[in-house]
CSV table of C-alpha atoms in Angstrom, one decimal:
chain,number,residue,atom,x,y,z
A,840,MET,CA,43.8,50.5,55.7
A,841,THR,CA,40.3,48.9,55.8
A,842,ALA,CA,39.2,51.0,52.9
A,843,LYS,CA,42.1,49.9,50.8
A,844,VAL,CA,41.5,46.2,51.6
A,845,GLU,CA,37.8,46.7,50.7
A,846,THR,CA,38.8,48.4,47.4
A,847,LEU,CA,41.2,45.5,46.5
A,848,GLN,CA,38.5,43.0,47.4
A,849,SER,CA,35.9,44.8,45.2
A,850,GLN,CA,38.4,44.9,42.3
A,851,THR,CA,39.0,41.2,42.7
A,852,ASP,CA,35.3,40.4,42.8
A,853,TYR,CA,34.8,42.5,39.7
A,854,LYS,CA,37.5,40.7,37.7
A,855,SER,CA,36.1,37.4,38.9
A,856,HIS,CA,32.5,38.2,37.8
A,857,THR,CA,33.9,39.6,34.5
A,858,ARG,CA,35.8,36.4,33.8
A,859,GLN,CA,32.8,34.4,34.8
A,860,ARG,CA,30.7,36.1,32.1
A,861,ILE,CA,33.5,35.9,29.5
A,862,MET,CA,34.0,32.2,30.0
A,863,GLY,CA,30.3,31.6,29.9
A,864,VAL,CA,30.1,33.4,26.5
A,865,ILE,CA,33.1,31.3,25.3
A,866,PHE,CA,31.3,28.1,26.2
A,867,LEU,CA,28.2,29.2,24.5
A,868,ALA,CA,30.1,30.3,21.4
A,869,LEU,CA,31.8,26.9,21.1
A,870,ALA,CA,28.5,25.2,21.5
A,871,GLY,CA,27.1,27.4,18.7
A,872,ILE,CA,30.0,26.6,16.4
A,873,ILE,CA,29.5,22.8,17.0
A,874,TRP,CA,25.8,23.1,16.3
A,875,ILE,CA,25.7,25.6,13.4
A,876,TYR,CA,28.9,24.8,11.5
A,877,PHE,CA,29.5,21.1,12.3
A,878,ALA,CA,26.2,19.4,13.1
A,879,ASN,CA,24.2,21.2,10.4
A,880,ASP,CA,26.9,20.6,7.8
A,881,VAL,CA,27.1,16.8,7.9
A,882,GLU,CA,25.0,14.7,5.7
A,883,PRO,CA,21.9,13.1,7.3
A,884,GLY,CA,22.8,9.6,8.5
A,885,ALA,CA,26.5,10.1,7.9
A,886,ILE,CA,28.8,7.9,9.9
A,887,THR,CA,32.1,8.9,11.5
A,888,LYS,CA,34.7,6.1,11.9
A,889,PHE,CA,37.6,6.4,14.3
A,890,GLY,CA,40.4,3.8,14.1
A,891,LEU,CA,41.6,2.5,17.4
A,892,THR,CA,44.5,0.4,16.2
A,893,PRO,CA,47.9,2.2,16.0
A,894,GLY,CA,50.3,1.4,13.2
A,895,GLY,CA,52.5,-1.5,14.2
A,896,SER,CA,50.1,-2.9,16.8
A,897,LYS,CA,49.8,-6.6,17.1
A,898,VAL,CA,46.4,-6.4,18.7
A,899,LEU,CA,43.6,-5.3,16.3
A,900,LEU,CA,40.8,-3.4,17.8
A,901,PRO,CA,37.4,-2.8,16.1
A,902,ASP,CA,36.8,0.7,14.8
A,903,TRP,CA,34.6,3.1,16.7
A,904,THR,CA,31.7,4.2,14.6
A,905,PHE,CA,28.8,6.5,15.4
A,906,GLN,CA,26.3,8.8,13.7
A,907,SER,CA,28.0,12.2,13.1
A,908,ALA,CA,25.0,14.5,13.5
A,909,TYR,CA,23.7,12.7,16.6
A,910,ALA,CA,27.1,12.9,18.4
A,911,LEU,CA,27.6,16.6,17.4
A,912,ASN,CA,24.2,17.6,18.7
A,913,ILE,CA,24.9,16.0,22.0
A,914,LEU,CA,28.2,17.8,22.3
A,915,ALA,CA,26.6,21.1,21.5
A,916,THR,CA,23.8,20.6,24.1
A,917,ILE,CA,26.3,19.7,26.8
A,918,SER,CA,28.5,22.7,26.0
A,919,ALA,CA,25.6,25.1,25.9
A,920,ALA,CA,24.4,23.8,29.3
A,921,LEU,CA,27.8,24.3,30.8
A,922,GLY,CA,27.9,27.8,29.3
A,923,ALA,CA,24.5,28.7,30.7
A,924,TYR,CA,25.5,27.5,34.2
A,925,GLN,CA,28.7,29.4,34.0
A,926,LEU,CA,26.8,32.6,33.2
A,927,ALA,CA,24.2,32.0,35.9
A,928,ARG,CA,26.3,30.8,38.8
A,929,GLY,CA,29.8,30.1,37.7
A,930,PHE,CA,32.1,27.1,38.4
A,931,GLY,CA,34.4,29.0,40.6
A,932,GLN,CA,37.8,27.4,41.0
A,933,ARG,CA,36.8,24.6,38.6
A,934,THR,CA,36.3,27.0,35.7
A,935,ASN,CA,39.6,26.1,34.0
A,936,LEU,CA,38.7,22.4,34.4
A,937,VAL,CA,35.4,23.0,32.7
A,938,LEU,CA,37.1,25.1,30.0
A,939,GLY,CA,39.3,22.1,29.3
A,940,LEU,CA,36.3,19.8,29.1
A,941,VAL,CA,34.5,22.1,26.7
A,942,ALA,CA,37.6,22.5,24.6
A,943,ALA,CA,38.0,18.7,24.5
A,944,MET,CA,34.4,18.4,23.3
A,945,PHE,CA,34.9,21.1,20.7
A,946,ILE,CA,38.0,19.3,19.4
A,947,PHE,CA,36.2,15.9,19.4
A,948,GLY,CA,33.3,17.6,17.5
A,949,PHE,CA,35.7,19.1,15.0
A,950,LEU,CA,37.3,15.7,14.3
A,951,SER,CA,33.9,14.0,14.1
A,952,TRP,CA,32.8,16.6,11.5
A,953,ALA,CA,36.1,16.4,9.6
A,954,ALA,CA,35.9,12.6,9.4
A,955,SER,CA,32.2,12.4,8.7
A,956,GLY,CA,31.5,10.0,5.9
A,957,GLY,CA,35.1,8.7,6.2
A,958,SER,CA,37.5,7.5,8.8
A,959,LEU,CA,40.3,8.8,10.9
A,960,ASN,CA,42.9,6.8,12.8
A,961,MET,CA,42.4,8.2,16.3
A,962,ALA,CA,45.3,6.1,17.7
A,963,GLY,CA,47.7,7.4,15.1
A,964,LEU,CA,46.5,10.9,15.7
A,965,LEU,CA,47.3,10.6,19.5
A,966,ARG,CA,50.7,9.1,18.7
A,967,THR,CA,51.6,12.0,16.4
A,968,THR,CA,50.3,14.5,18.9
A,969,LEU,CA,52.7,13.0,21.5
A,970,VAL,CA,55.6,13.2,19.1
A,971,ARG,CA,54.8,16.8,18.0
A,972,ALA,CA,54.6,17.8,21.7
A,973,VAL,CA,58.2,16.7,22.5
A,974,PRO,CA,60.1,19.8,21.2
A,975,ILE,CA,57.5,22.1,22.7
A,976,THR,CA,57.6,20.4,26.0
A,977,LEU,CA,61.4,20.5,26.1
A,978,GLY,CA,61.3,24.2,25.3
A,979,ALA,CA,58.9,24.7,28.1
A,980,LEU,CA,61.1,22.8,30.6
A,981,SER,CA,64.1,24.9,29.4
A,982,GLY,CA,62.2,28.1,30.2
A,983,LEU,CA,60.9,26.6,33.5
A,984,LEU,CA,64.4,25.9,34.8
A,985,CYS,CA,65.5,29.5,34.0
A,986,GLU,CA,62.4,31.3,35.3
A,987,ARG,CA,62.0,29.3,38.5
A,988,ALA,CA,65.4,30.7,39.3
A,989,GLY,CA,64.3,34.2,38.4
A,990,VAL,CA,65.8,34.6,34.9
A,991,VAL,CA,63.6,35.2,31.9
A,992,ASN,CA,64.9,33.3,28.9
A,993,ILE,CA,63.2,34.1,25.5
A,994,ALA,CA,66.4,32.8,23.7
A,995,ILE,CA,65.1,29.2,23.8
A,996,GLU,CA,64.3,29.4,20.1
A,997,GLY,CA,67.9,30.4,19.3
A,998,MET,CA,69.3,27.8,21.5
A,999,MET,CA,67.2,25.1,20.0
A,1000,LEU,CA,68.1,26.2,16.5
A,1001,THR,CA,71.8,26.2,17.3
A,1002,GLY,CA,71.5,22.8,19.0
A,1003,ALA,CA,69.8,21.4,15.9
A,1004,MET,CA,72.6,22.6,13.6
A,1005,VAL,CA,75.5,21.6,15.8
A,1006,GLY,CA,73.8,18.2,16.3
A,1007,ALA,CA,73.6,17.6,12.6
A,1008,ILE,CA,77.1,18.7,11.8
A,1009,VAL,CA,78.8,16.9,14.7
A,1010,GLY,CA,76.7,13.8,14.1
A,1011,SER,CA,77.6,13.8,10.5
A,1012,LEU,CA,81.4,14.1,11.2
A,1013,THR,CA,81.4,11.6,14.1
A,1014,ASN,CA,78.4,9.6,15.2
A,1015,ILE,CA,74.9,10.4,16.2
A,1016,TRP,CA,75.5,10.1,20.0
A,1017,ILE,CA,78.4,12.6,19.9
A,1018,GLY,CA,76.2,14.8,17.8
A,1019,LEU,CA,73.6,14.8,20.6
A,1020,VAL,CA,76.2,15.7,23.1
A,1021,GLY,CA,77.4,18.6,20.8
A,1022,ALA,CA,73.8,19.9,20.6
A,1023,VAL,CA,73.4,19.9,24.3
A,1024,LEU,CA,76.7,21.7,24.8
A,1025,ALA,CA,75.9,24.3,22.2
A,1026,GLY,CA,72.6,25.1,24.0
A,1027,GLY,CA,74.5,25.3,27.3
A,1028,LEU,CA,77.1,27.7,25.8
A,1029,LEU,CA,74.5,30.1,24.5
A,1030,ALA,CA,72.8,29.9,27.9
A,1031,ALA,CA,76.1,30.7,29.6
A,1032,VAL,CA,76.3,33.9,27.5
A,1033,HIS,CA,72.7,34.8,28.5
A,1034,ALA,CA,73.5,34.1,32.1
A,1035,VAL,CA,76.6,36.3,32.2
A,1036,LEU,CA,74.7,39.2,30.5
A,1037,SER,CA,71.7,38.8,32.7
A,1038,ILE,CA,73.2,38.0,36.1
A,1039,LYS,CA,76.7,39.6,36.1
A,1040,TYR,CA,76.1,42.6,33.9
A,1041,LYS,CA,72.4,42.9,34.7
A,1042,THR,CA,71.5,43.5,31.0
A,1043,ASP,CA,67.8,43.6,30.3
A,1044,GLN,CA,66.9,39.9,30.0
A,1045,ILE,CA,64.5,40.4,27.2
A,1046,ILE,CA,67.1,42.3,25.1
A,1047,SER,CA,69.7,39.7,25.9
A,1048,GLY,CA,67.5,36.8,24.8
A,1049,THR,CA,66.4,38.7,21.6
A,1050,VAL,CA,70.0,39.3,20.7
A,1051,ILE,CA,70.8,35.6,21.1
A,1052,ASN,CA,67.8,34.7,18.9
A,1053,ILE,CA,68.9,37.0,16.1
A,1054,PHE,CA,72.5,35.8,16.3
A,1055,ALA,CA,71.5,32.2,16.2
A,1056,THR,CA,69.1,32.7,13.3
A,1057,GLY,CA,71.7,34.6,11.3
A,1058,MET,CA,74.6,32.3,12.2
A,1059,THR,CA,72.8,29.0,11.4
A,1060,SER,CA,71.4,30.4,8.1
A,1061,PHE,CA,74.8,31.5,7.0
A,1062,ILE,CA,76.5,28.2,7.8
A,1063,SER,CA,73.6,26.3,6.2
A,1064,ALA,CA,73.8,28.3,2.9
A,1065,LYS,CA,77.6,28.6,2.8
A,1066,PHE,CA,78.6,25.1,3.8
A,1067,LEU,CA,75.9,22.5,4.4
A,1068,GLN,CA,74.2,23.0,1.1
A,1069,ASN,CA,77.5,22.6,-0.8
A,1070,HIS,CA,78.8,19.8,1.3
A,1071,PRO,CA,75.9,17.3,2.0
A,1072,GLU,CA,78.3,15.0,3.8
A,1073,LEU,CA,78.2,17.6,6.7
A,1074,ASN,CA,74.5,17.4,6.9
A,1075,SER,CA,73.6,13.7,6.9
A,1076,SER,CA,73.6,12.7,10.6
A,1077,GLY,CA,70.8,10.1,10.4
A,1078,ILE,CA,68.3,9.8,13.2
A,1079,PHE,CA,67.8,7.7,16.4
A,1080,PRO,CA,65.7,4.7,15.6
A,1081,PRO,CA,62.5,3.9,17.6
A,1082,VAL,CA,63.0,1.5,20.5
A,1083,GLN,CA,60.1,-0.8,21.5
A,1084,ILE,CA,59.8,-1.5,25.1
A,1085,PRO,CA,59.2,-5.3,25.4
A,1086,GLY,CA,55.8,-6.2,26.9
A,1087,LEU,CA,54.5,-2.7,27.2
A,1088,VAL,CA,54.4,-2.1,23.4
A,1089,ASP,CA,51.9,-5.0,23.1
A,1090,ILE,CA,49.3,-3.3,25.4
A,1091,PRO,CA,46.2,-2.8,23.2
A,1092,PHE,CA,45.7,0.8,22.0
A,1093,PHE,CA,48.1,2.5,24.4
A,1094,GLY,CA,51.2,0.3,23.8
A,1095,PRO,CA,52.2,1.6,20.3
A,1096,ILE,CA,51.2,5.1,21.3
A,1097,LEU,CA,53.5,5.3,24.3
A,1098,PHE,CA,56.1,2.7,24.0
A,1099,ASN,CA,57.4,2.7,20.4
A,1100,HIS,CA,59.5,5.9,20.1
A,1101,ASN,CA,63.1,7.1,19.9
A,1102,ILE,CA,65.1,8.4,22.9
A,1103,PHE,CA,63.7,11.9,22.6
A,1104,VAL,CA,60.2,10.9,23.6
A,1105,TYR,CA,61.3,8.7,26.5
A,1106,SER,CA,63.8,11.3,27.7
A,1107,THR,CA,61.1,13.9,27.7
A,1108,LEU,CA,58.9,11.8,29.9
A,1109,ILE,CA,61.8,11.1,32.2
A,1110,PHE,CA,62.7,14.8,32.4
A,1111,LEU,CA,59.1,15.5,33.4
A,1112,VAL,CA,59.1,13.1,36.3
A,1113,VAL,CA,62.6,14.2,37.5
A,1114,LEU,CA,61.9,17.9,37.4
A,1115,GLN,CA,58.5,17.6,38.9
A,1116,PHE,CA,59.9,15.7,41.8
A,1117,GLY,CA,63.2,17.7,42.0
A,1118,LEU,CA,61.6,21.2,42.0
A,1119,PHE,CA,58.9,20.5,44.6
A,1120,HIS,CA,60.3,17.6,46.8
A,1121,THR,CA,64.1,18.2,47.1
A,1122,ARG,CA,66.4,20.6,48.7
A,1123,TRP,CA,67.8,21.6,45.3
A,1124,GLY,CA,64.3,22.5,44.1
A,1125,LEU,CA,63.6,24.5,47.2
A,1126,ARG,CA,66.7,26.5,46.7
A,1127,VAL,CA,65.9,27.2,43.0
A,1128,ARG,CA,62.4,28.3,43.8
A,1129,SER,CA,63.5,30.4,46.8
A,1130,VAL,CA,66.0,32.2,44.5
A,1131,GLY,CA,63.2,32.9,42.0
A,1132,GLU,CA,60.7,34.0,44.6
A,1133,HIS,CA,62.7,36.0,47.2
A,1134,PRO,CA,66.4,36.1,46.4
A,1135,LYS,CA,67.3,38.4,49.3
A,1136,ALA,CA,65.7,36.0,51.8
A,1137,ALA,CA,67.5,33.1,50.2
A,1138,ASP,CA,70.8,35.0,50.4
A,1139,THR,CA,70.2,35.7,54.0
A,1140,LEU,CA,69.8,31.9,54.6
A,1141,GLY,CA,73.2,31.2,53.0
A,1142,ILE,CA,72.1,30.3,49.5
A,1143,ASN,CA,74.4,31.5,46.7
A,1144,VAL,CA,71.9,33.3,44.5
A,1145,PHE,CA,74.2,34.0,41.7
A,1146,ARG,CA,75.6,30.4,41.5
A,1147,THR,CA,72.1,29.0,41.7
A,1148,ARG,CA,70.9,31.2,38.8
A,1149,TYR,CA,73.9,30.4,36.7
A,1150,ILE,CA,73.5,26.7,37.1
A,1151,SER,CA,69.7,26.9,36.4
A,1152,VAL,CA,70.1,29.0,33.3
A,1153,ILE,CA,72.9,26.8,31.9
A,1154,MET,CA,70.8,23.7,32.6
A,1155,GLY,CA,67.9,25.3,30.8
A,1156,GLY,CA,70.1,26.0,27.8
A,1157,MET,CA,71.3,22.4,27.7
A,1158,MET,CA,67.6,21.3,27.8
A,1159,ALA,CA,66.9,23.6,24.8
A,1160,GLY,CA,69.9,22.2,23.0
A,1161,PHE,CA,68.6,18.7,23.6
A,1162,GLY,CA,65.2,19.9,22.2
A,1163,GLY,CA,66.9,21.3,19.2
A,1164,ALA,CA,68.6,18.0,18.5
A,1165,TYR,CA,65.1,16.4,18.2
A,1166,PHE,CA,64.6,18.2,14.9
A,1167,THR,CA,67.7,16.8,13.2
A,1168,LEU,CA,68.7,13.7,15.2
A,1169,GLY,CA,65.2,12.6,16.1
A,1170,SER,CA,63.1,13.6,13.1
A,1171,VAL,CA,64.6,14.3,9.7
A,1172,GLY,CA,68.3,13.6,9.9
A,1173,ARG,CA,69.5,16.9,8.4
A,1174,PHE,CA,69.5,20.6,9.2
A,1175,ASP,CA,67.4,23.1,7.3
A,1176,GLU,CA,67.3,26.9,7.9
A,1177,VAL,CA,64.9,28.1,10.7
A,1178,MET,CA,63.6,24.5,11.0
A,1179,THR,CA,62.5,25.0,14.6
A,1180,ALA,CA,59.8,27.3,13.2
A,1181,GLY,CA,59.0,29.1,16.5
A,1182,ARG,CA,58.7,26.0,18.7
A,1183,GLY,CA,60.9,27.7,21.3
A,1184,PHE,CA,58.4,30.6,21.6
A,1185,ILE,CA,55.5,28.1,21.7
A,1186,GLY,CA,57.3,26.3,24.5
A,1187,LEU,CA,57.4,29.5,26.5
A,1188,ALA,CA,53.6,29.8,26.0
A,1189,ALA,CA,53.2,26.2,27.2
A,1190,MET,CA,55.3,27.0,30.3
A,1191,ILE,CA,52.9,29.9,31.1
A,1192,PHE,CA,49.9,27.8,30.3
A,1193,GLY,CA,51.2,25.1,32.6
A,1194,ASN,CA,51.7,27.7,35.4
A,1195,TRP,CA,55.5,27.2,35.6
A,1196,LYS,CA,55.1,23.5,36.5
A,1197,PRO,CA,56.5,20.5,34.5
A,1198,ILE,CA,53.4,18.4,34.3
A,1199,GLY,CA,51.2,21.4,33.4
A,1200,SER,CA,53.7,22.4,30.7
A,1201,PHE,CA,53.5,18.9,29.3
A,1202,GLY,CA,49.7,19.1,29.1
A,1203,ALA,CA,50.0,22.4,27.3
A,1204,GLY,CA,52.6,20.9,25.0
A,1205,LEU,CA,50.2,18.2,24.1
A,1206,LEU,CA,47.6,20.8,23.2
A,1207,PHE,CA,50.0,22.7,21.0
A,1208,GLY,CA,51.3,19.5,19.5
A,1209,PHE,CA,47.7,18.6,18.6
A,1210,ALA,CA,47.2,22.0,17.0
A,1211,ASP,CA,50.5,21.5,15.1
A,1212,MET,CA,49.4,18.1,13.8
A,1213,LEU,CA,46.1,19.3,12.5
A,1214,ALA,CA,47.4,20.7,9.2
A,1215,SER,CA,48.9,17.5,8.0
A,1216,LYS,CA,46.2,15.1,9.2
A,1217,LEU,CA,43.2,17.2,8.0
A,1218,ALA,CA,44.7,17.9,4.6
A,1219,ILE,CA,44.4,14.1,4.0
A,1220,LEU,CA,40.7,14.1,4.8
A,1221,GLY,CA,40.1,17.0,2.4
A,1222,VAL,CA,38.6,19.3,5.0
A,1223,PRO,CA,37.2,22.4,3.3
A,1224,ILE,CA,39.5,24.8,5.2
A,1225,PRO,CA,42.4,26.5,3.4
A,1226,SER,CA,45.7,24.9,4.3
A,1227,GLU,CA,47.1,28.3,5.4
A,1228,PHE,CA,44.6,28.5,8.2
A,1229,LEU,CA,45.4,25.0,9.3
A,1230,LEU,CA,49.1,25.9,9.4
A,1231,MET,CA,48.2,28.8,11.7
A,1232,ALA,CA,46.6,26.5,14.2
A,1233,PRO,CA,49.5,26.2,16.7
A,1234,TYR,CA,50.2,29.9,16.6
A,1235,LEU,CA,46.6,30.8,17.1
A,1236,ALA,CA,46.4,28.5,20.1
A,1237,THR,CA,49.5,30.2,21.4
A,1238,MET,CA,48.0,33.7,21.1
A,1239,ILE,CA,44.7,32.5,22.8
A,1240,VAL,CA,46.7,31.1,25.8
A,1241,LEU,CA,48.9,34.2,26.1
A,1242,ALA,CA,45.8,36.4,25.9
A,1243,GLY,CA,44.8,35.1,29.3
A,1244,VAL,CA,41.8,33.0,28.4
A,1245,VAL,CA,42.9,30.4,31.0
A,1246,GLY,CA,43.5,33.1,33.7
A,1247,ARG,CA,46.6,34.5,35.2
A,1248,GLY,CA,49.3,32.1,36.3
A,1249,GLN,CA,51.5,32.4,39.3
A,1250,MET,CA,54.9,33.4,37.9
A,1251,PRO,CA,57.9,33.5,40.3
A,1252,ALA,CA,57.9,36.8,42.1
A,1253,ALA,CA,61.5,37.7,41.2
A,1254,ASP,CA,61.3,36.5,37.7
A,1255,GLY,CA,63.2,38.9,35.4
A,1256,THR,CA,64.6,41.0,38.2
A,1257,PRO,CA,68.4,41.2,38.6
A,1258,TYR,CA,69.6,40.6,42.1
A,1259,GLU,CA,71.7,43.3,43.8
A,1260,LYS,CA,73.7,41.9,46.6
A,1261,GLU,CA,74.0,44.3,49.5
């Protein structure tokens, strides 16, 4: 027994030292990119200008200007120093925090290089990042509700796509609010199918989710091509207008960024707070997490495992339907084929990156939302990077996260395992 413990300890230490070296190399590589490709590429004496006044703000703030090369060299030096320390001694439990710091400096350096000799509205960039993070965060919360109860749901993409289409059609035929309800119910209906297949019939949950994704893609594409394109009156739902929160919207810099949005942004922030509190500070949350961690023990204590999982999966589907409605009722006002463009899958990556926690998922959603925003913003600045590579940014970020750069998360122990009641 002692030998086995020692072997496990040595394996853990080996993985820890290996990750320490890998992270150190990553920090140094990012520092090298900042210095070689960014700092050495800007014109001597070039100035970067960041705008700090969001659109619609009543309070005008002066632009933030600085010498591009000077700032980039400082960023490269700090990143290199952190990388050298990581290789020599390591930051231990703070490694991911330092990784976030280095990544933030790399992003800031990239933007400083891209805007060198010109200007970039930083406030507008942050506002767009928040908006782009909304569907990704809602997808992450959908997956979190399901997986905290022990059911893997990769059908979020299909549920969001179906919710987007149903929201557009119902909203066009009735009104936008009923369209939103229809989108939520459509996501819940597909989730109920997934729940029955996964919980009652114990179908492989990955296969069940894949089937729903394929069905949703084919069904929505067929309806769009057959009906929506020929009858535009069925595909003109309109969108929810932005709502300014009096007083708060007038706060300099942060006001227009946070308090001038439609209901999808505000609802996402409310869902974050409610789920964070509900999952970790209420009896309901304790039951959901116990079912996802140790369903047999939960059953022994009188918790109905099957009912809890059904409710959680259907709630997750309704969340995905709400997220799908964002694309039609909160963004463009019409449905287009495959318009979710993989945001459901990116939401799953955000959930993993956020370690199956709402607030962490939101942070990951902001990261992916920023990557999603890069293509449109940098194209305006004329950055000498092919547009195809810029469009790949959110998916590259997803692959990097799933490759385990940030370390292994603590997924629920019974996640994906059907429960057999004795």
